[in-house]
Each structure stands twice: as C-alpha cells, then as structure tokens.
C-alpha cells in the first residue's frame, strides 16, 4: 500500500492546513506529557491573563477539524487543540490506554504543563464523551462544557452508524477507498470542499490505521461506563449543540443529554450533520460565544 505521507494529496493538504492555522492565529507545537509527545494547535502566545478554551476532536479525527471554529476565539482566549493519544500526529502505542478516562486525564495533565488549572472544555463525538466525563469526574478543572454531537450514552434512537455497527460493519474501519467515501458521506451533511485527490489521500491514511483504530474503538467503548446515569452530576454551565441530520449519533439523543444535565442549553440545527464546527463554523462559533457571554465568561 502506498504510504499516504508520500502522496501529493498529503503534502498539499498539510501545507494548506498549516497556512490556514497560521493565518487564523494558531501555531503547531509538541508538548511532552509524561513521555508522550502530544501534537497541539495553540494560540501563538499563551497569555496567563486570558481564559482558556480546550477543543477535543472525535474518534479517528484530529485537531484540524477545529481550525475554522477556533479562529473566532484566539483574540480573547488561549486556545489549545490537542491531537488525542493515537490520533493525528500524537503517537499510538499499545502500552498506552485510550479509554475515555485516560484521555481525560491526559488533557488535564497537558494543561498542567501550560500552568493552567481551570479551563472551558468542548468536544465533538468522542471528544464530547471526554468533555462530559471530565465535567463529572474532574469538575474542579472545568469552568464550562460544550458537547457537540457527543458520544457517551445508550442511543435513544439508532443512527445509520449504530445499525451498521450492530450488523458487524464498523464504518470507521476502512479497507478500501470506497469504504472511506461511504464513511465520509456519513460524517457531514454540508462538508467543506475538499478536492478528490486529497480525499483519496485521507482514504489511504484511514486504511493504514485500520488496526490502530480498531483497538482504540474497542478501548473507549469497553473500559469506561456510559454516562446515562451520571449526567445529573454535571454541574458546570453546559451547552449542547447537534446537527439534526447526524448519521453517526442520532439527534434524538440530544433530548436525553439536555433533560439530564441541569440548566443546560440545547441548540439543534436542521440540515447539519455530525460536525457543526466544520459544516457551519461561524454559526456554531457565534452560538458558543453567546453561551460564554450569557454565563459571564466573556
């Protein structure tokens, strides 16, 4: 199999991503957290007098999914966007745990390296699971939480992905280019334009990480309990965002999250899929800023 890192698609995609991140006020750094080199997009200058927002991507994704959302906050907040362990440029090791609790602890340890003890946390999908978990079990560190199409509960209604997984066909585990295109079509209702030769490169990347993703998927589903009975323990201000056309995590789940998290706010967008921060970056960023403002955080 061709190494995706040697393709023109990878080189151009990486260059464009780097330029875009820089234009939007982010720089690419590596932070050592107890021996693990965590890749991070962060504000070009971390200001100890500014509040901090930490953004967590979903399973199989990486930090670039937040770039266009993050640009709306770099002037007023320290923004920190890590590649979670085993994702993006952060190494995978069979010796590391990739459970939800382990990933949550690493995020707190990462922020400790910056000298930051409290922060606003938002996450998409698996990142939302980590965010909710952190809000319950590491509440002293979390000023507010934002859950964007989060995983972490027994589905109220089955999504297209749920039905595939039950049938033994995990759409995240890619063996062919067509598998990838089928999966990509499920992730967003309004995906940003990406040329086909770059998507082909992403397909190769997913194929190369099949074993890694299979292992991480089994870890985060089996090693930590789901949060259905724990949601009432979330006490920080919480915003829930969801795309009504999400094919990975059914929008009906949003009601359970909202009803069980005290004083939470819920916004659902029609004709938007699993990743509002990419599909409607400005709109979702404006909604999040309003939430922060209404709760006295900006």
XYZ file of C-alpha atoms in Angstrom:
298
model
C 0.000 0.000 0.000
C 1.235 3.493 -0.861
C 2.362 5.492 2.171
C -0.172 8.325 2.333
C 2.555 10.672 3.628
C 4.378 10.395 0.304
C 1.369 11.404 -1.799
C 0.869 14.810 -3.371
C -2.522 14.944 -1.648
C -0.939 14.667 1.802
C 1.730 17.266 1.072
C -0.751 19.800 -0.263
C -3.320 19.128 2.463
C -0.642 19.507 5.155
C 0.650 22.747 3.605
C -2.828 24.270 3.275
C -3.718 23.251 6.838
C -0.525 24.797 8.204
C -1.045 28.056 6.316
C -4.693 28.284 7.340
C -3.911 27.601 11.004
C -1.209 30.277 10.991
C -3.464 32.848 9.348
C -6.115 32.162 11.984
C -3.671 32.744 14.841
C -2.663 29.182 15.710
C 0.728 27.526 15.794
C 1.657 23.853 15.690
C 3.649 22.695 18.719
C 4.529 19.476 20.504
C 4.091 19.182 24.270
C 5.671 16.388 26.286
C 3.183 14.955 28.784
C 4.771 12.218 30.880
C 6.777 10.963 27.926
C 4.004 11.239 25.315
C 4.657 13.866 22.644
C 1.220 15.453 22.157
C 0.717 17.474 18.970
C -1.182 20.699 19.654
C -2.560 23.700 17.835
C -2.394 26.593 20.263
C -2.718 30.344 20.267
C 0.531 31.907 19.067
C 1.001 33.343 22.546
C -0.423 31.829 25.716
C -1.445 34.742 27.942
C -1.793 33.886 31.659
C -4.328 36.711 31.993
C -6.709 35.231 29.425
C -9.196 32.396 29.979
C -8.509 29.155 28.128
C -10.642 27.089 25.768
C -9.677 23.473 25.030
C -11.207 21.791 21.965
C -11.332 17.986 21.567
C -11.887 16.138 18.294
C -13.804 12.916 17.790
C -12.727 9.328 17.182
C -10.457 8.904 14.140
C -10.357 12.684 13.570
C -7.656 15.138 14.644
C -7.100 18.725 15.706
C -7.601 20.267 12.259
C -11.390 19.843 12.494
C -11.477 22.850 14.882
C -9.325 25.341 12.942
C -12.107 27.389 11.327
C -14.134 27.383 14.547
C -11.131 28.317 16.697
C -10.256 31.428 14.700
C -13.243 33.190 16.272
C -11.737 32.869 19.775
C -7.966 33.372 19.501
C -8.160 37.110 20.181
C -9.929 36.760 23.530
C -8.937 33.308 24.783
C -5.982 30.981 24.950
C -6.990 28.243 22.501
C -5.497 24.761 22.889
C -6.431 21.948 20.475
C -4.627 18.636 21.027
C -4.401 15.565 18.874
C -5.595 12.997 21.396
C -3.365 9.981 22.019
C -3.321 7.678 18.996
C -4.797 10.344 16.707
C -3.316 12.791 14.240
C 0.351 13.407 14.965
C 0.222 12.181 18.563
C 1.770 8.700 18.670
C -0.129 5.486 19.200
C 1.257 2.814 21.497
C -0.262 -0.462 22.592
C 1.212 0.351 26.012
C -0.985 3.440 26.404
C -4.604 3.344 27.463
C -7.018 5.077 25.105
C -10.032 4.831 27.376
C -12.171 7.899 27.966
C -10.816 8.371 31.495
C -7.201 8.006 30.325
C -7.722 10.574 27.563
C -9.423 12.935 30.036
C -6.540 12.670 32.478
C -4.052 13.399 29.686
C -5.927 16.573 28.787
C -5.689 17.786 32.390
C -2.002 16.837 32.503
C -1.453 18.681 29.216
C -2.999 21.855 30.611
C -0.895 21.489 33.760
C 2.226 21.733 31.576
C 0.926 25.139 30.484
C 0.327 26.042 34.138
C -3.442 26.148 33.551
C -5.658 24.560 36.205
C -9.139 25.604 35.017
C -10.470 25.899 31.505
C -13.511 25.769 29.242
C -13.811 22.386 27.543
C -15.697 21.476 24.397
C -15.630 18.323 22.368
C -17.217 16.638 19.388
C -18.368 12.999 19.379
C -15.740 11.024 21.348
C -14.347 14.409 22.364
C -17.798 15.218 23.724
C -17.718 11.971 25.718
C -14.364 13.039 27.193
C -15.739 16.513 27.911
C -18.792 15.184 29.766
C -16.667 12.633 31.637
C -14.287 15.414 32.695
C -17.182 17.612 33.818
C -18.323 14.835 36.150
C -15.072 13.337 37.439
C -12.665 16.281 37.177
C -15.156 19.062 37.821
C -12.681 21.262 39.679
C -10.852 21.889 36.384
C -13.860 22.573 34.136
C -15.366 26.080 34.024
C -17.928 25.197 31.368
C -18.575 22.407 28.898
C -19.830 22.341 25.334
C -20.950 18.995 23.909
C -21.074 18.872 20.109
C -22.954 15.764 18.920
C -21.420 13.845 21.842
C -20.994 10.112 22.265
C -21.316 8.539 25.699
C -24.879 7.309 26.246
C -27.051 4.391 25.170
C -28.703 5.621 21.963
C -32.270 6.843 22.293
C -32.712 6.160 18.573
C -30.378 4.203 16.333
C -28.362 6.156 13.795
C -27.147 4.817 10.470
C -23.784 4.149 12.125
C -25.390 2.317 15.056
C -27.221 -0.009 12.689
C -24.019 -0.728 10.764
C -22.033 -1.453 13.933
C -24.765 -3.788 15.202
C -24.569 -5.595 11.853
C -20.807 -6.004 12.311
C -19.797 -3.272 9.861
C -17.942 -0.536 11.717
C -17.825 2.379 9.221
C -14.703 3.836 10.891
C -12.661 0.783 9.887
C -11.648 1.413 6.308
C -10.322 -1.311 3.996
C -10.993 0.259 0.589
C -11.259 3.688 -0.981
C -14.995 3.152 -1.442
C -15.344 2.313 2.278
C -13.845 5.714 3.019
C -16.138 7.585 0.640
C -19.167 5.839 2.143
C -17.972 6.793 5.631
C -17.131 10.386 4.680
C -20.638 10.875 3.310
C -21.990 9.984 6.763
C -19.862 12.484 8.685
C -21.302 15.755 7.412
C -24.416 16.970 5.659
C -22.594 20.084 4.405
C -18.911 19.178 4.115
C -16.427 21.883 3.136
C -14.986 21.448 -0.333
C -12.010 19.110 -0.446
C -10.525 18.010 -3.811
C -10.876 14.320 -4.642
C -7.115 13.679 -4.765
C -6.859 14.874 -1.152
C -9.817 12.741 -0.085
C -8.061 9.799 -1.758
C -5.067 10.545 0.460
C -7.324 10.543 3.547
C -8.666 7.158 2.424
C -5.124 5.774 2.353
C -4.471 7.209 5.806
C -7.552 5.504 7.248
C -6.568 2.201 5.629
C -3.073 2.428 7.119
C -4.520 2.997 10.605
C -7.093 0.187 10.493
C -5.569 -1.876 13.321
C -4.931 1.182 15.485
C -8.485 2.481 15.104
C -9.978 -0.947 15.750
C -8.051 -1.185 19.018
C -8.868 2.367 20.190
C -12.549 1.928 19.324
C -12.802 -1.193 21.461
C -10.975 0.537 24.332
C -13.108 3.629 24.611
C -16.328 1.644 24.369
C -15.405 -1.079 26.838
C -13.133 0.326 29.524
C -15.349 3.143 30.802
C -19.009 3.102 31.615
C -21.504 5.106 29.602
C -22.823 8.261 31.225
C -26.605 7.783 31.169
C -26.825 7.512 34.966
C -24.104 10.111 35.568
C -25.365 13.100 33.584
C -27.178 14.619 36.556
C -23.747 15.069 38.178
C -22.695 17.682 35.606
C -22.914 20.992 37.457
C -20.981 23.421 35.275
C -22.710 25.582 32.641
C -23.235 23.307 29.648
C -24.138 23.936 26.015
C -25.284 21.060 23.795
C -25.016 21.505 20.021
C -26.340 18.990 17.492
C -26.879 18.596 13.790
C -30.350 17.245 13.039
C -29.002 15.273 10.066
C -26.288 13.491 12.062
C -25.889 9.934 10.704
C -23.328 8.880 13.331
C -25.143 9.874 16.542
C -28.900 10.339 16.232
C -30.281 13.777 17.065
C -32.888 12.175 19.363
C -30.034 11.634 21.822
C -29.809 15.388 22.348
C -33.028 15.420 24.378
C -31.659 12.935 26.921
C -28.468 14.959 27.392
C -30.452 18.171 27.751
C -33.051 16.812 30.160
C -30.480 15.224 32.460
C -27.869 17.995 32.653
C -29.169 20.672 34.976
C -29.763 24.077 33.363
C -28.099 23.007 30.115
C -28.794 24.806 26.856
C -29.581 22.979 23.609
C -29.324 24.139 20.010
C -30.163 21.846 17.092
C -29.512 22.910 13.504
C -31.541 21.453 10.605
C -29.665 20.102 7.585
C -26.397 19.866 9.534
C -24.584 16.611 10.250
C -22.165 15.285 12.831
C -19.616 18.124 12.847
C -21.245 21.556 13.068
C -17.884 23.169 13.904
C -16.771 22.276 10.359
C -20.060 22.491 8.485
C -21.224 25.805 9.928
C -18.080 27.064 11.631
C -19.085 30.712 12.045
C -22.669 29.977 13.091
C -21.647 27.401 15.677
C -18.835 29.641 16.967
C -21.279 32.528 17.383
C -23.631 30.265 19.343
C -20.799 29.147 21.605
C -19.622 32.736 22.185
C -23.184 33.747 23.125
C -23.247 30.896 25.648
C -19.955 32.039 27.158
C -21.168 35.642 27.273
C -24.524 34.778 28.846
C -22.667 32.901 31.593
C -20.294 35.776 32.291
C -17.183 34.214 30.751
C -16.521 36.851 28.109
